[in-house]
Coordinates of C-alpha atoms in Angstrom, one line a residue:
M11 CA 0.0 0.0 0.0
L12 CA 1.2 3.5 -0.9
D13 CA 1.6 6.0 2.0
F14 CA 0.4 9.5 0.8
T15 CA 0.8 11.1 4.2
S16 CA 4.5 11.4 4.3
D17 CA 5.9 14.6 5.7
T18 CA 8.4 14.8 2.9
A19 CA 5.8 14.7 0.1
G20 CA 5.8 18.5 -0.3
D21 CA 9.5 18.9 0.3
T22 CA 10.7 19.6 -3.2
P23 CA 13.4 21.8 -4.5
S24 CA 10.8 24.2 -5.9
S25 CA 8.9 24.4 -2.5
R26 CA 12.2 25.0 -0.6
A27 CA 13.1 27.8 -3.1
A28 CA 9.6 29.4 -2.6
D29 CA 10.0 29.2 1.2
A30 CA 13.4 30.8 1.0
A31 CA 12.1 33.6 -1.2
R32 CA 9.3 34.3 1.3
Q33 CA 11.7 34.4 4.1
D34 CA 13.9 36.8 2.2
N35 CA 10.9 39.0 1.4
L36 CA 9.9 39.0 5.1
A37 CA 13.4 39.9 6.1
S38 CA 13.5 42.8 3.6
D39 CA 10.1 44.1 4.8
R40 CA 11.3 44.0 8.4
A41 CA 14.4 45.9 7.4
L42 CA 12.3 48.5 5.7
L43 CA 10.0 48.9 8.7
D44 CA 12.9 49.0 11.1
A45 CA 14.5 51.8 8.9
Y46 CA 11.2 53.7 8.9
S47 CA 10.8 53.3 12.6
N48 CA 14.4 54.3 13.3
A49 CA 14.0 57.4 11.1
V50 CA 10.9 58.6 13.0
I51 CA 12.6 57.8 16.4
D52 CA 15.7 59.7 15.4
V53 CA 13.7 62.8 14.3
T54 CA 11.6 62.7 17.4
E55 CA 14.6 62.5 19.7
R56 CA 16.4 65.3 17.9
V57 CA 13.6 67.8 17.4
G58 CA 11.0 66.8 20.1
P59 CA 12.8 68.7 22.9
A60 CA 12.5 71.9 20.9
V61 CA 8.7 71.6 20.6
V62 CA 6.8 73.7 23.2
R63 CA 3.2 74.0 24.2
V64 CA 1.8 77.5 23.6
E65 CA -0.9 78.6 26.0
T66 CA -2.7 81.9 25.8
G67 CA -5.0 83.8 28.2
P68 CA -4.8 84.5 31.9
K69 CA -3.5 81.9 34.3
V70 CA -6.2 79.8 35.8
R71 CA -6.2 76.8 38.2
N72 CA -9.1 75.0 36.5
A73 CA -7.8 73.4 33.2
R74 CA -11.3 73.7 31.8
E75 CA -11.1 77.5 32.0
R76 CA -7.8 77.6 30.1
G77 CA -7.4 79.9 27.1
G78 CA -6.1 78.9 23.7
L79 CA -3.7 76.0 23.3
G80 CA -1.4 75.2 20.5
S81 CA 2.2 74.3 19.7
G82 CA 5.4 76.1 18.7
I83 CA 9.0 75.3 17.8
V84 CA 12.1 76.9 19.3
I85 CA 14.4 77.9 16.4
S86 CA 17.3 79.6 18.2
P87 CA 19.3 79.2 21.5
D88 CA 18.0 82.6 22.7
G89 CA 14.4 81.5 22.7
L90 CA 12.9 82.5 19.4
V91 CA 9.7 80.5 18.8
L92 CA 7.7 80.1 15.6
T93 CA 4.0 79.3 15.9
N94 CA 0.7 80.2 14.1
S95 CA -0.8 83.7 14.4
H96 CA -4.2 82.2 15.0
V97 CA -2.7 80.4 18.1
V98 CA -1.6 83.6 19.8
G99 CA -4.4 85.9 18.3
S100 CA -4.4 89.2 20.1
S101 CA -3.4 87.7 23.5
K102 CA -1.1 89.6 25.7
E103 CA -0.5 86.7 28.1
I104 CA 1.5 83.8 26.6
R105 CA 3.2 80.9 28.3
L106 CA 5.4 78.1 27.0
R107 CA 6.0 74.7 28.4
D108 CA 8.8 72.4 27.1
T109 CA 8.9 68.6 27.1
E110 CA 10.6 68.6 30.5
G111 CA 7.7 70.6 32.1
F112 CA 9.6 73.9 32.3
D113 CA 7.2 76.8 32.1
T114 CA 8.1 80.3 31.0
D115 CA 6.3 83.4 29.8
A116 CA 6.8 84.7 26.3
H117 CA 6.0 87.9 24.4
V118 CA 5.1 88.5 20.8
L119 CA 7.7 89.9 18.5
G120 CA 5.4 90.1 15.5
V121 CA 2.5 88.4 13.8
D122 CA 1.6 87.9 10.1
P123 CA -2.0 86.8 9.7
D124 CA -1.5 86.7 5.9
T125 CA 0.8 83.6 6.3
D126 CA -0.7 82.5 9.7
L127 CA 2.7 82.9 11.4
A128 CA 3.8 84.5 14.6
L129 CA 7.3 85.0 16.2
L130 CA 7.6 84.8 20.0
R131 CA 10.5 85.2 22.4
A132 CA 10.7 83.1 25.6
D133 CA 11.3 85.4 28.6
G134 CA 12.9 82.7 30.8
A135 CA 16.7 82.7 31.2
R136 CA 17.0 78.9 30.8
D137 CA 18.6 77.7 27.6
L138 CA 16.0 75.9 25.5
A139 CA 16.6 73.1 23.1
Y140 CA 16.1 74.4 19.5
A141 CA 15.8 73.1 16.0
S142 CA 17.0 74.4 12.6
L143 CA 14.9 75.5 9.6
G144 CA 15.5 73.5 6.5
N145 CA 15.1 74.4 2.8
S146 CA 11.5 73.5 1.8
K147 CA 12.4 73.9 -1.9
T148 CA 14.3 70.6 -1.7
L149 CA 11.2 68.6 -0.7
R150 CA 9.8 65.9 -3.0
R151 CA 6.4 64.3 -3.1
G152 CA 6.4 61.0 -1.2
Q153 CA 9.2 62.1 1.2
L154 CA 8.8 61.0 4.8
V155 CA 7.8 63.8 7.2
V156 CA 7.1 63.8 11.0
A157 CA 4.7 66.2 12.8
I158 CA 5.2 66.9 16.5
G159 CA 2.8 68.9 18.6
N160 CA 0.2 68.9 21.3
P161 CA -3.1 67.9 19.7
L162 CA -6.1 68.3 22.0
G163 CA -3.6 69.1 24.8
F164 CA -1.8 65.8 24.6
E165 CA 1.8 66.9 24.9
S166 CA 4.7 65.7 22.6
T167 CA 2.5 63.7 20.2
V168 CA 4.3 62.3 17.2
T169 CA 2.7 61.4 13.8
A170 CA 4.3 60.5 10.6
G171 CA 3.4 60.6 6.9
V172 CA 4.6 61.8 3.6
V173 CA 4.6 64.9 1.5
S174 CA 1.4 64.5 -0.4
A175 CA 1.8 67.6 -2.6
L176 CA 3.8 70.8 -2.9
G177 CA 2.9 74.3 -3.9
R178 CA -0.6 74.2 -2.6
S179 CA -2.5 77.5 -1.8
I180 CA -4.9 77.9 1.1
R181 CA -6.9 80.8 2.4
S182 CA -5.6 82.5 5.6
V183 CA -7.8 83.9 8.4
S184 CA -7.1 87.4 7.0
G185 CA -8.6 86.3 3.6
R186 CA -5.3 86.4 1.7
T187 CA -3.9 83.3 0.0
I188 CA -0.9 81.6 1.6
E189 CA 1.3 80.3 -1.2
D190 CA 3.7 77.4 -1.5
V191 CA 1.9 75.4 1.2
I192 CA 2.9 71.7 1.9
Q193 CA 0.2 69.1 1.9
T194 CA 0.8 66.1 4.1
D195 CA -1.1 63.0 5.3
A196 CA 0.6 63.2 8.7
A197 CA -2.3 63.3 11.1
L198 CA -3.0 66.7 12.6
N199 CA -5.6 67.8 15.1
P200 CA -6.5 71.0 17.0
G201 CA -3.5 71.8 19.1
N202 CA -1.0 70.7 16.5
S203 CA -1.2 74.2 15.0
G204 CA 2.1 76.0 15.2
G205 CA 4.1 72.8 15.6
P206 CA 6.8 71.7 13.2
L207 CA 6.7 69.4 10.2
V208 CA 10.1 67.8 10.1
S209 CA 12.1 66.0 7.4
S210 CA 14.0 62.8 8.0
K211 CA 17.2 64.9 8.3
G212 CA 15.7 66.5 11.5
E213 CA 15.2 69.9 9.8
V214 CA 11.9 71.9 10.2
I215 CA 10.5 72.2 6.7
G216 CA 7.0 73.5 7.6
I217 CA 4.8 75.0 10.4
N218 CA 1.6 73.0 10.7
T219 CA -1.3 75.2 10.2
A220 CA -4.6 73.7 9.0
I221 CA -6.7 70.6 8.6
I222 CA -9.7 70.1 6.4
N223 CA -12.6 69.1 8.6
G224 CA -14.3 65.9 7.4
A225 CA -11.4 64.9 5.2
Q226 CA -9.0 62.2 6.3
G227 CA -5.3 62.7 5.6
I228 CA -5.5 66.2 4.2
C229 CA -3.4 68.6 6.3
F230 CA -1.3 71.6 5.5
A231 CA 1.9 73.3 6.7
V232 CA 3.4 76.7 5.8
A233 CA 6.7 76.1 4.1
S234 CA 9.9 76.8 6.0
N235 CA 11.2 79.2 3.3
T236 CA 8.0 81.3 3.9
A237 CA 8.6 81.1 7.6
Q238 CA 12.3 82.2 7.2
F239 CA 11.2 85.2 5.2
V240 CA 8.5 86.2 7.7
L241 CA 10.8 85.9 10.7
S242 CA 13.5 87.9 9.0
E243 CA 11.0 90.7 8.3
I244 CA 9.6 90.6 11.8
I245 CA 13.1 90.7 13.3
R246 CA 14.1 93.7 11.1
H247 CA 10.8 95.7 11.1
G248 CA 8.5 94.1 13.6
Y249 CA 6.1 93.1 10.9
V250 CA 6.1 91.9 7.2
R251 CA 6.1 94.8 4.8
R252 CA 3.7 94.7 1.9
A253 CA 2.5 97.2 -0.7
Y254 CA -0.9 98.8 -0.4
I255 CA -3.1 100.6 -3.1
G256 CA -6.4 100.8 -1.3
V257 CA -8.9 98.6 -3.2
A258 CA -11.3 95.9 -2.5
G259 CA -12.4 93.6 -5.3
Q260 CA -13.2 90.1 -6.5
T261 CA -12.2 87.8 -9.2
A262 CA -14.4 88.2 -12.3
P263 CA -14.5 87.0 -15.9
V264 CA -13.4 89.4 -18.6
P265 CA -16.2 89.7 -21.2
R266 CA -15.0 88.1 -24.4
R267 CA -16.1 91.1 -26.5
H268 CA -14.1 93.5 -24.3
A269 CA -11.0 91.3 -24.4
V270 CA -11.1 91.2 -28.2
L271 CA -11.7 94.9 -28.5
A272 CA -8.8 95.7 -26.1
G273 CA -6.5 93.1 -27.6
V274 CA -5.9 91.2 -24.4
E275 CA -6.0 87.4 -23.7
N276 CA -7.1 87.5 -20.1
K277 CA -10.2 85.4 -19.4
M278 CA -10.3 86.5 -15.8
G279 CA -9.3 89.7 -13.9
A280 CA -9.6 91.5 -10.6
L281 CA -12.8 93.5 -10.6
L282 CA -12.4 96.6 -8.4
M283 CA -15.5 97.0 -6.1
Q284 CA -14.4 99.7 -3.7
I285 CA -11.7 102.4 -3.8
E286 CA -10.6 103.8 -0.4
P287 CA -10.6 107.6 -0.1
D288 CA -7.2 109.3 -0.3
S289 CA -5.5 106.0 -1.2
P290 CA -3.0 105.3 -4.0
A291 CA -5.8 103.9 -6.1
A292 CA -8.0 107.0 -5.5
R293 CA -5.1 109.3 -6.4
A294 CA -4.5 107.3 -9.6
A295 CA -8.2 107.8 -10.5
L296 CA -9.1 104.1 -10.5
L297 CA -12.8 103.6 -10.4
P298 CA -15.2 100.9 -9.1
G299 CA -16.0 98.6 -12.1
D300 CA -12.4 98.8 -13.5
V301 CA -11.0 95.3 -14.1
A302 CA -7.2 95.0 -13.4
I303 CA -5.5 92.7 -15.9
R304 CA -1.9 93.6 -15.5
L305 CA 0.4 95.3 -12.9
D306 CA 4.0 96.1 -13.4
G307 CA 4.1 93.6 -16.3
I308 CA 2.5 90.8 -14.2
E309 CA -0.7 89.3 -15.6
I310 CA -3.6 89.6 -13.2
N311 CA -6.2 86.8 -13.5
G312 CA -7.9 87.5 -10.2
V313 CA -7.7 89.1 -6.8
D314 CA -5.1 86.6 -5.6
D315 CA -2.8 87.6 -8.4
L316 CA -3.2 91.2 -7.5
I317 CA -2.4 90.5 -3.9
R318 CA 0.7 88.5 -4.8
A319 CA 2.0 91.3 -7.0
L320 CA 1.8 93.8 -4.2
D321 CA 4.8 92.6 -2.3
H322 CA 7.4 94.6 -0.5
S323 CA 9.5 95.1 -3.7
R324 CA 6.8 97.4 -5.1
I325 CA 6.5 99.8 -2.1
D326 CA 7.1 103.5 -3.1
R327 CA 7.5 102.7 -6.8
T328 CA 5.4 104.1 -9.7
L329 CA 3.9 101.1 -11.5
S330 CA 1.8 100.8 -14.6
M331 CA -1.6 99.1 -14.1
D332 CA -3.6 98.0 -17.1
V333 CA -7.3 98.0 -16.5
L334 CA -10.4 97.5 -18.7
R335 CA -12.9 100.3 -18.3
L336 CA -16.1 100.2 -20.2
G337 CA -14.5 97.8 -22.7
R338 CA -11.4 100.0 -23.3
L339 CA -7.9 99.2 -22.2
R340 CA -6.3 102.0 -20.1
A341 CA -2.8 102.2 -18.7
I342 CA -2.8 103.9 -15.3
D343 CA 0.2 104.9 -13.2
I344 CA -0.1 104.0 -9.5
H345 CA 2.3 104.5 -6.6
P346 CA 1.8 101.8 -3.9
I347 CA 2.7 102.7 -0.3
E348 CA 3.6 100.5 2.6
R349 CA 0.6 98.7 4.2
K350 CA 0.0 99.3 7.8
P351 CA 1.1 96.3 9.9
A352 CA -1.5 94.0 11.5
K353 CA -2.6 95.1 15.0
Q354 CA -1.5 92.8 17.9

């Protein structure tokens, strides 16, 4: 009688090769997971101590009566801290707590609601751990990133993900568009705001700023290069300088007939709705109903384009603005002035 139950019946060269291949794949997967884990651990140990809790409002004993709560990142040995402007708001009382439980008061050096960034300085004499800002222009989609912060008040929380997209635009609390924003799937929650988004090199490449409610895995961070510009302006001037002309408007389509008659290719422009009295726009004789289509050689396809064009490089310069007025193209000289800084 033949015995078909032998343990060696399936032990063939091909099955042994398949088992060996599976073991190799498992070993490779384990190595990849270990490398991923080690990268996150390394970043957390290097940058985590520089992350602080940012608490605003008067001191209270009852935690339920606490004011605003967010995160921040110390970026210099003398206690400069980057966070979000919506975290500090207009608060005059700000306290920081590091990962070792050290508390210190802080004061606002400057805020920039247009990029949702604020710069603080810790008042305590103790040396704080700090992190370095990296170059966000070197980021690539799919790159590993780590977010560290205090979501919902849970201190020193770490989440990891990837760079989902680069060059995004989101609307700030002030209504202006924040450009060059990083999209990530690293989980963020209220309280993460102002905390760092960190590369695998341990460099801060973004300041976490926003989540989309109801959407899983869609979170945003202001790029570190934007943060570097903002903090430099605040250190130099106390605020970020931008040009001002004194108009309110909205993005609107350019009627095809008007575009053809004027010889322009714009399909959209910035429709001027209001002109502030005694403003550069009023002095230039701009009128409600004008449609701006070009400023200083830059094509204007909407209000956001006009806002972007009015940066600090155009303060106190006479510029040419092309507008459509009643179907006719007009070139108007306008002299932007420096915009008043945001009130703190």
